[in-house]
Coordinates of C-alpha atoms in Angstrom, one line a residue:
M1193 CA -67.9 -230.3 -61.9
N1194 CA -66.6 -227.6 -64.4
H1195 CA -65.2 -224.4 -63.0
P1196 CA -64.9 -222.0 -65.9
D1197 CA -63.0 -219.2 -64.0
L1198 CA -60.5 -221.8 -62.7
D1199 CA -60.1 -223.3 -66.1
L1200 CA -59.5 -219.9 -67.7
E1201 CA -57.0 -219.0 -64.9
K1202 CA -55.0 -222.2 -65.7
V1203 CA -54.9 -221.2 -69.4
R1204 CA -53.8 -217.7 -68.5
Q1205 CA -51.0 -219.0 -66.2
Q1206 CA -49.8 -221.3 -69.0
Y1207 CA -49.4 -218.4 -71.5
D1208 CA -48.0 -216.0 -69.0
A1209 CA -45.3 -218.5 -68.3
A1210 CA -44.8 -219.3 -72.0
P1211 CA -46.3 -216.8 -74.5
Y1212 CA -47.4 -218.5 -77.7
P1213 CA -46.5 -218.7 -80.5
K1214 CA -42.8 -218.7 -79.6
V1215 CA -41.6 -216.7 -82.5
P1216 CA -38.7 -214.2 -82.2
V1217 CA -39.9 -210.5 -82.3
E1218 CA -37.8 -209.7 -85.3
K1219 CA -39.1 -212.5 -87.4
S1220 CA -41.5 -211.4 -90.2
P1221 CA -44.1 -213.3 -92.2
K1222 CA -42.3 -212.1 -95.3
D1223 CA -39.4 -214.5 -94.3
E1224 CA -41.7 -217.5 -94.8
P1225 CA -40.8 -219.8 -97.7
T1226 CA -44.4 -219.4 -99.1
R1227 CA -47.1 -216.8 -98.7
D1228 CA -49.6 -219.3 -97.4
A1229 CA -50.1 -217.6 -94.0
M1230 CA -50.5 -214.2 -95.6
F1231 CA -53.1 -215.7 -97.9
L1232 CA -55.2 -217.2 -95.0
H1233 CA -54.9 -214.0 -92.9
C1234 CA -55.9 -211.7 -95.8
A1235 CA -59.5 -210.6 -95.4
V1236 CA -59.8 -210.5 -99.2
T1237 CA -59.8 -214.3 -99.3
P1238 CA -62.9 -215.1 -97.3
Y1239 CA -64.8 -212.0 -98.5
Y1240 CA -64.3 -213.1 -102.1
L1241 CA -65.3 -216.7 -101.3
R1242 CA -68.5 -215.4 -99.8
D1243 CA -69.4 -212.5 -102.1
Q1244 CA -67.4 -212.9 -105.3
Q1245 CA -66.2 -209.3 -104.6
V1246 CA -62.7 -207.9 -104.0
V1247 CA -62.7 -205.7 -100.9
D1248 CA -60.2 -203.0 -100.0
T1249 CA -58.6 -203.6 -96.6
H1250 CA -57.6 -199.9 -96.2
G1251 CA -59.8 -198.5 -93.4
M1252 CA -60.8 -202.0 -92.0
T1253 CA -60.8 -202.7 -88.3
I1254 CA -59.5 -206.2 -87.6
L1255 CA -59.6 -208.0 -84.3
D1256 CA -57.1 -210.7 -83.3
A1257 CA -59.1 -212.4 -80.5
G1258 CA -56.7 -214.4 -78.3
C1259 CA -53.8 -212.7 -79.9
G1260 CA -51.1 -214.4 -77.8
S1261 CA -47.6 -213.1 -78.5
G1262 CA -48.8 -211.2 -81.5
Y1263 CA -47.3 -213.1 -84.5
K1264 CA -50.8 -213.6 -86.0
A1265 CA -51.6 -209.9 -85.3
L1266 CA -48.4 -209.1 -87.3
L1267 CA -49.6 -211.4 -90.1
L1268 CA -52.9 -209.6 -90.1
A1269 CA -51.2 -206.3 -90.4
E1270 CA -48.9 -207.4 -93.2
A1271 CA -51.7 -209.2 -95.1
N1272 CA -54.2 -206.3 -94.8
P1273 CA -52.5 -203.0 -95.7
G1274 CA -54.1 -200.0 -94.2
A1275 CA -56.2 -201.9 -91.6
R1276 CA -56.4 -201.0 -87.9
I1277 CA -55.3 -204.0 -85.8
V1278 CA -56.7 -204.7 -82.3
G1279 CA -55.5 -207.6 -80.2
V1280 CA -57.1 -209.0 -77.0
D1281 CA -55.7 -211.8 -74.8
V1282 CA -56.0 -212.9 -71.2
S1283 CA -52.2 -213.1 -70.7
Q1284 CA -50.5 -209.8 -69.7
A1285 CA -47.1 -211.2 -70.7
S1286 CA -48.4 -212.1 -74.2
V1287 CA -50.0 -208.7 -74.7
E1288 CA -46.8 -206.9 -73.8
L1289 CA -44.9 -209.1 -76.3
A1290 CA -47.5 -208.4 -79.0
R1291 CA -47.2 -204.7 -78.5
S1292 CA -43.4 -204.9 -78.8
R1293 CA -43.7 -207.1 -81.9
L1294 CA -46.0 -204.7 -83.9
K1295 CA -43.9 -201.7 -82.8
Y1296 CA -40.7 -203.4 -83.9
H1297 CA -42.1 -203.9 -87.4
G1298 CA -43.3 -200.3 -87.7
F1299 CA -47.1 -200.8 -87.3
D1300 CA -48.4 -197.9 -85.3
N1301 CA -52.0 -198.5 -86.1
A1302 CA -52.3 -201.4 -83.6
E1303 CA -53.8 -201.6 -80.1
F1304 CA -53.7 -204.4 -77.6
H1305 CA -55.8 -205.0 -74.5
V1306 CA -55.7 -207.6 -71.6
G1307 CA -59.1 -209.2 -71.3
R1308 CA -61.4 -212.0 -72.0
I1309 CA -63.1 -212.6 -75.3
E1310 CA -66.4 -212.8 -73.5
D1311 CA -65.9 -209.2 -72.5
L1312 CA -65.5 -207.9 -76.0
P1313 CA -68.8 -206.0 -76.1
A1314 CA -67.8 -203.8 -73.2
L1315 CA -64.4 -203.2 -74.7
A1316 CA -65.9 -202.3 -78.0
Q1317 CA -68.3 -199.9 -76.4
E1318 CA -65.5 -198.2 -74.4
F1319 CA -63.2 -197.7 -77.4
G1320 CA -65.8 -197.5 -80.2
Y1321 CA -64.8 -200.7 -81.9
A1322 CA -66.8 -202.5 -84.6
F1323 CA -64.9 -205.1 -86.6
D1324 CA -64.8 -205.9 -90.3
Y1325 CA -62.9 -209.1 -89.7
I1326 CA -62.1 -211.2 -86.6
N1327 CA -59.4 -213.7 -86.3
C1328 CA -59.7 -216.2 -83.5
D1329 CA -57.0 -218.7 -84.2
E1330 CA -56.1 -221.7 -82.0
V1331 CA -58.3 -220.4 -79.1
L1332 CA -61.9 -221.7 -79.2
Y1333 CA -60.9 -225.3 -78.3
M1334 CA -59.3 -224.0 -75.0
V1335 CA -61.9 -221.6 -73.7
P1336 CA -64.4 -222.8 -71.0
D1337 CA -67.4 -221.6 -73.1
P1338 CA -66.8 -221.3 -76.9
I1339 CA -70.5 -220.4 -77.4
A1340 CA -70.1 -217.4 -75.2
C1341 CA -66.9 -216.4 -77.0
L1342 CA -68.5 -216.7 -80.4
A1343 CA -71.6 -214.7 -79.2
A1344 CA -69.3 -212.0 -78.0
M1345 CA -67.4 -211.8 -81.3
K1346 CA -70.7 -211.7 -83.2
A1347 CA -71.9 -208.8 -81.0
V1348 CA -68.9 -206.6 -82.1
L1349 CA -68.9 -207.8 -85.8
K1350 CA -70.1 -205.5 -88.5
P1351 CA -73.2 -206.6 -90.5
R1352 CA -71.0 -207.7 -93.4
G1353 CA -68.1 -208.9 -91.2
I1354 CA -66.4 -212.3 -91.2
I1355 CA -65.0 -214.4 -88.3
R1356 CA -62.3 -217.0 -88.7
G1357 CA -62.3 -219.6 -85.9
N1358 CA -61.1 -223.2 -85.4
F1359 CA -61.6 -226.2 -83.1
H1360 CA -59.4 -229.1 -82.5
S1361 CA -60.7 -232.2 -84.3
L1362 CA -61.9 -234.9 -81.9
Y1363 CA -61.1 -237.7 -84.4
Q1364 CA -57.7 -236.5 -85.5
R1365 CA -56.4 -235.8 -82.0
Q1366 CA -58.2 -238.6 -80.1
N1367 CA -54.9 -240.2 -79.1
Y1368 CA -53.5 -237.0 -77.7
Y1369 CA -56.7 -236.7 -75.6
R1370 CA -55.9 -240.1 -74.2
A1371 CA -52.5 -238.8 -73.3
L1372 CA -54.0 -235.6 -71.7
Q1373 CA -56.3 -237.8 -69.6
L1374 CA -53.3 -239.9 -68.4
F1375 CA -51.3 -236.9 -67.4
K1376 CA -54.2 -235.3 -65.6
M1377 CA -54.6 -238.6 -63.6
M1378 CA -50.9 -238.3 -62.8
G1379 CA -51.4 -234.8 -61.4
L1380 CA -49.2 -233.1 -64.0
M1381 CA -51.8 -230.6 -65.0
D1382 CA -53.1 -229.5 -61.6
D1383 CA -51.1 -226.3 -62.0
N1384 CA -49.3 -224.6 -64.9
P1385 CA -47.0 -227.4 -66.3
E1386 CA -43.4 -226.7 -65.3
E1387 CA -40.1 -228.3 -66.2
F1388 CA -40.8 -231.3 -63.9
A1389 CA -44.0 -232.1 -65.7
M1390 CA -42.4 -232.0 -69.1
E1391 CA -39.5 -234.1 -67.9
T1392 CA -42.0 -236.7 -66.5
V1393 CA -43.7 -236.9 -69.9
I1394 CA -40.4 -237.4 -71.7
E1395 CA -39.3 -240.1 -69.2
L1396 CA -42.6 -242.0 -69.3
M1397 CA -42.9 -241.9 -73.1
N1398 CA -39.3 -242.8 -73.7
G1399 CA -39.5 -245.6 -71.2
L1400 CA -42.5 -247.3 -72.9
Q1401 CA -42.0 -250.2 -75.4
D1402 CA -42.2 -248.8 -78.9
W1403 CA -45.2 -251.0 -79.7
V1404 CA -47.3 -249.6 -76.9
N1405 CA -50.3 -248.0 -78.6
L1406 CA -50.1 -244.5 -77.0
K1407 CA -46.4 -244.1 -77.8
A1408 CA -46.7 -245.5 -81.3
L1409 CA -49.5 -243.1 -82.2
T1410 CA -48.3 -239.9 -80.5
W1411 CA -44.6 -240.0 -79.6
S1412 CA -43.2 -239.7 -83.1
A1413 CA -40.9 -237.2 -84.6
P1414 CA -40.1 -234.6 -83.5
F1415 CA -40.5 -235.9 -80.0
A1416 CA -38.8 -239.2 -80.3
S1417 CA -35.7 -237.9 -82.0
Q1418 CA -35.3 -234.8 -79.8
T1419 CA -33.3 -234.6 -76.6
D1420 CA -33.2 -230.9 -75.9
L1421 CA -35.9 -230.1 -73.4
E1422 CA -36.1 -226.4 -74.4
K1423 CA -36.7 -227.3 -78.1
M1424 CA -39.3 -230.0 -77.1
A1425 CA -41.1 -227.7 -74.6
V1426 CA -43.5 -226.0 -77.0
G1427 CA -44.6 -229.3 -78.6
I1428 CA -45.1 -231.0 -75.3
R1429 CA -47.1 -228.1 -73.9
M1430 CA -49.3 -227.8 -76.9
N1431 CA -50.0 -231.6 -77.3
F1432 CA -49.5 -233.4 -74.0
L1433 CA -50.0 -230.8 -71.3
I1434 CA -52.2 -228.2 -72.9
Q1435 CA -54.7 -226.6 -70.5
G1436 CA -58.4 -226.7 -71.4
D1437 CA -58.1 -228.5 -74.7
R1438 CA -61.2 -230.3 -76.0
G1439 CA -62.0 -232.0 -79.3
F1440 CA -64.9 -231.2 -81.6
T1441 CA -66.5 -232.9 -84.7
V1442 CA -67.9 -231.2 -87.8
T1443 CA -71.4 -231.7 -86.3
D1444 CA -70.3 -230.0 -83.0
V1445 CA -69.0 -227.0 -84.9
F1446 CA -72.1 -226.5 -87.0
N1447 CA -74.3 -227.0 -84.0
T1448 CA -72.3 -224.3 -82.2
L1449 CA -72.6 -221.9 -85.1
R1450 CA -76.4 -222.5 -85.1
Q1451 CA -76.7 -221.7 -81.4
V1452 CA -75.0 -218.4 -81.9
D1453 CA -76.8 -217.7 -85.2
L1454 CA -73.7 -217.5 -87.3
K1455 CA -73.6 -218.6 -90.9
F1456 CA -70.9 -221.0 -92.1
V1457 CA -69.0 -219.5 -95.1
S1458 CA -66.3 -222.0 -95.9
M1459 CA -63.5 -224.1 -94.5
S1460 CA -60.3 -222.0 -94.5
Y1461 CA -58.5 -224.8 -96.3
W1462 CA -61.5 -225.4 -98.5
R1463 CA -59.7 -227.3 -101.3
H1464 CA -58.4 -229.8 -98.7
W1465 CA -61.9 -230.9 -97.8
E1466 CA -62.8 -232.2 -101.3
L1467 CA -64.5 -235.6 -101.0
A1468 CA -63.6 -236.6 -104.5
D1469 CA -59.9 -236.4 -103.6
L1470 CA -60.3 -239.4 -101.3
F1471 CA -61.2 -241.8 -104.1
K1472 CA -58.8 -243.4 -106.6
N1473 CA -60.9 -242.1 -109.5
S1474 CA -62.4 -238.8 -108.7
E1475 CA -64.4 -238.8 -111.9
E1476 CA -66.2 -242.0 -111.2
L1477 CA -67.2 -242.1 -107.5
P1478 CA -69.0 -245.2 -106.1
L1479 CA -72.6 -245.0 -107.1
A1480 CA -73.9 -244.7 -103.5
I1481 CA -71.6 -241.8 -102.7
A1482 CA -72.2 -240.1 -106.0
M1483 CA -76.0 -240.2 -105.6
G1484 CA -75.8 -239.2 -102.0
L1485 CA -73.7 -236.2 -102.7
E1486 CA -76.2 -234.8 -105.2
A1487 CA -78.6 -234.1 -102.4
A1488 CA -76.1 -233.6 -99.5
S1489 CA -75.7 -230.3 -97.8
Q1490 CA -72.3 -228.7 -97.4
E1491 CA -72.4 -229.8 -93.7
E1492 CA -73.1 -233.4 -94.6
K1493 CA -70.3 -233.5 -97.2
L1494 CA -67.8 -232.3 -94.6
Q1495 CA -69.2 -234.8 -92.1
I1496 CA -68.6 -237.6 -94.6
F1497 CA -65.0 -236.4 -95.3
E1498 CA -64.3 -236.3 -91.5
L1499 CA -65.6 -239.8 -91.0
L1500 CA -63.6 -241.2 -93.9
H1501 CA -60.4 -239.3 -93.4
P1502 CA -59.9 -237.1 -90.3
M1503 CA -56.6 -235.7 -91.5
H1504 CA -57.0 -232.1 -90.3
R1505 CA -55.8 -231.2 -86.8
L1506 CA -58.1 -228.2 -86.9
I1507 CA -61.7 -227.8 -88.1
D1508 CA -60.7 -224.3 -89.5
F1509 CA -63.6 -222.2 -90.9
W1510 CA -64.9 -218.8 -91.8
C1511 CA -68.4 -217.7 -90.7
S1512 CA -70.4 -214.5 -90.8
Q1513 CA -73.6 -212.7 -89.7
P1514 CA -76.7 -214.6 -90.9
A1515 CA -77.9 -211.8 -93.2
D1516 CA -75.2 -211.8 -95.8
P1517 CA -75.3 -209.5 -98.8
V1518 CA -76.3 -210.9 -102.1
A1519 CA -73.2 -212.4 -103.8
L1520 CA -72.3 -211.6 -107.3
P1521 CA -72.4 -214.4 -110.0
A1522 CA -69.6 -216.8 -109.8
V1523 CA -67.3 -217.0 -112.8
S1524 CA -68.4 -220.6 -113.4
S1525 CA -72.1 -219.6 -113.7
E1526 CA -73.8 -219.2 -117.1
V1527 CA -75.0 -215.7 -116.1
F1528 CA -71.6 -214.3 -115.5
D1529 CA -70.9 -211.4 -117.8
W1530 CA -67.3 -211.6 -119.0
N1531 CA -67.7 -208.4 -121.1
C1532 CA -68.0 -206.5 -117.8
A1533 CA -65.5 -208.5 -115.8
V1534 CA -62.5 -207.0 -114.0
V1535 CA -59.6 -209.3 -113.2
H1536 CA -57.4 -208.9 -110.0
L1537 CA -54.4 -210.8 -108.9
H1538 CA -54.8 -211.9 -105.3
P1539 CA -53.2 -209.1 -103.3
V1540 CA -50.8 -211.5 -101.5
L1541 CA -49.2 -212.2 -104.9
L1542 CA -48.8 -208.5 -105.5
D1543 CA -45.2 -208.7 -104.3
D1544 CA -42.1 -207.8 -106.2
S1545 CA -40.4 -211.1 -105.5
V1546 CA -43.3 -213.0 -107.1
R1547 CA -43.3 -210.6 -110.1
Q1548 CA -39.6 -211.1 -110.6
D1549 CA -40.0 -214.8 -110.5
A1550 CA -42.6 -214.5 -113.3
L1551 CA -40.3 -212.3 -115.3
V1552 CA -37.4 -214.7 -115.0
C1553 CA -39.7 -217.6 -116.2
I1554 CA -40.8 -215.6 -119.2
K1555 CA -37.2 -214.7 -120.1
E1556 CA -36.0 -218.3 -119.7
Q1557 CA -39.0 -219.7 -121.5
R1558 CA -40.0 -222.0 -118.6
A1559 CA -43.2 -222.7 -116.7
F1560 CA -44.1 -220.4 -113.8
E1561 CA -45.1 -222.4 -110.7
I1562 CA -47.6 -220.1 -109.1
S1563 CA -48.4 -222.7 -106.4
R1564 CA -44.8 -222.3 -105.1
H1565 CA -45.8 -218.9 -103.7
I1566 CA -49.3 -220.0 -102.4
N1567 CA -50.0 -223.7 -102.1
V1568 CA -52.8 -223.6 -99.5
P1569 CA -55.7 -223.8 -102.1
T1570 CA -54.2 -226.8 -104.0
R1571 CA -52.9 -230.3 -103.4
V1572 CA -51.0 -230.4 -106.7
S1573 CA -48.5 -228.1 -108.5
V1574 CA -50.1 -225.4 -110.5
K1575 CA -47.9 -224.1 -113.4
L1576 CA -48.4 -221.5 -116.1
D1577 CA -46.7 -221.6 -119.5
T1578 CA -44.9 -218.5 -120.7
R1579 CA -47.9 -217.5 -122.9
C1580 CA -50.2 -217.5 -119.9
I1581 CA -48.0 -215.6 -117.5
A1582 CA -47.0 -213.1 -120.2
C1583 CA -50.7 -212.4 -120.7
L1584 CA -51.3 -211.9 -117.0
L1585 CA -48.2 -209.7 -116.3
P1586 CA -50.2 -206.4 -116.3
L1587 CA -52.1 -207.6 -113.2
W1588 CA -49.0 -206.8 -111.1
D1589 CA -49.5 -203.1 -112.0
A1590 CA -53.3 -202.9 -111.6
P1591 CA -56.6 -204.8 -112.1
Q1592 CA -57.4 -205.3 -115.8
P1593 CA -60.7 -205.5 -117.7
F1594 CA -61.2 -208.9 -119.2
A1595 CA -61.3 -207.4 -122.6
A1596 CA -57.8 -205.9 -122.1
L1597 CA -56.3 -209.3 -121.3
V1598 CA -57.9 -210.7 -124.5
D1599 CA -56.4 -207.9 -126.5
R1600 CA -53.0 -208.4 -124.9
W1601 CA -53.1 -212.1 -125.8
L1602 CA -53.9 -211.3 -129.4
L1603 CA -51.0 -208.8 -129.5
L1604 CA -48.5 -211.2 -128.0
F1605 CA -49.7 -214.3 -130.0
P1606 CA -51.4 -213.1 -133.2
V1607 CA -51.1 -216.5 -134.9
D1608 CA -51.8 -220.1 -133.9
P1609 CA -48.4 -221.6 -133.1
I1610 CA -49.2 -224.9 -134.9
T1611 CA -51.2 -223.8 -138.0
L1612 CA -49.8 -220.3 -138.2
A1613 CA -53.3 -219.2 -139.0
P1614 CA -54.3 -215.8 -137.6
E1615 CA -55.9 -216.0 -134.2
T1616 CA -59.5 -214.9 -134.0
K1617 CA -61.0 -212.8 -131.2
E1618 CA -63.5 -215.6 -130.4
R1619 CA -60.9 -218.3 -129.9
T1620 CA -58.7 -216.0 -127.9
T1621 CA -61.6 -215.0 -125.7
L1622 CA -62.2 -218.6 -124.9
K1623 CA -58.5 -219.3 -124.1
V1624 CA -58.2 -216.3 -121.7
R1625 CA -61.6 -217.2 -120.1
D1626 CA -60.5 -220.8 -119.5
L1627 CA -57.2 -219.7 -118.1
L1628 CA -58.9 -217.3 -115.6
Q1629 CA -61.5 -219.9 -114.6
R1630 CA -58.7 -222.4 -113.9
L1631 CA -56.8 -219.9 -111.7
E1632 CA -59.9 -218.5 -110.0
V1633 CA -60.7 -221.9 -108.5
F1634 CA -57.5 -221.4 -106.4
L1635 CA -58.1 -217.7 -105.9
Y1636 CA -54.8 -216.9 -107.6
V1637 CA -56.9 -214.4 -109.6
L1638 CA -60.1 -212.8 -108.5
V1639 CA -62.7 -212.0 -111.1
Q1640 CA -65.8 -209.9 -110.5
V1641 CA -68.4 -207.9 -112.3
N1642 CA -68.9 -204.6 -110.5
P1643 CA -72.4 -204.4 -108.9

């Protein structure tokens, strides 16, 4: 028999004892080697994917539901300048750490509350909250009733708001669920796992023959090569002794969204769910697959990917209220009016260090690897030659009309470098348009026609 209150209490105890994520308060997302996390936590990203519009985060109210120790709340604050950040978590210890973290980094426009996600409507009524964006990261697979949590978030979401959520993949983590079942049978999860439980896991796994199935499939690096219990603790807690963890399939996720009347927007790592990438020749898929995909829904395509290659630990998605605003035309559509287009650099790339990298590449006449700064949307390196990056340089100062970028290209490169014939406006327009379409696929640039 399931006891939701008891299950939630175990989760709360686990995170009171070990607030997660275990990131030092002084650490900043700006210290990360790439800006991937900022890209995913920037509300501009999912809003553009849904609406083909670039939103301003100033004045937004953003909720971190299940904020834990506050590192994701800090990410949300850094990635969404001018937004008001609200965090909620069942763990008092985690909330106190989150408050300290945001204060340390100078974010005064942040508030944190101890409470359950299911109780969000009451909290919102008390404090007058209505949210433009809700981040619920690494939470839904642990709560006793994810449908109730999503319904509570939907109730406090603005009509145009977006929710990010994720569930553990049943197929990708099935071996860890076997391990969880084993350690439950051994009584290691009756209470909040302490040092004895973690030592027992280590002793058992290290004592098994290397060819034993469970060990071979779960006890790999960093566990097998690590001897320091303190360094292993987080990984063991979050994989072998995690309270309340359950696995979901793509079908489960879509059924859950339907029950709550939420509309699927996109996978957060949408480019990593491309079915064509799984085949040796993505241009010539097997006939049965190619024909089936023509009529397949987005849900069905994701189901096929999951069955073929369950590589993702998380089924990580964005969803929104069912009545979305009408999206503007996509840049790939025939009706898109390039004459009225305005080009933005993704705000996460509007950083002086990225600009300086681009300037150095121009001066040294070498390719600018834009994917080095954000590689989430691509599985390959994306590089721009010096002509392309020189044309786009004004985007670091302000959004530019498409026509202005065409004029800049003509000014920089007035002749064809091979024939030395004068460049024409028509040819230059096609070159700049093709460049922007290639980069917009990865959301490095955002192109819209103002409604």
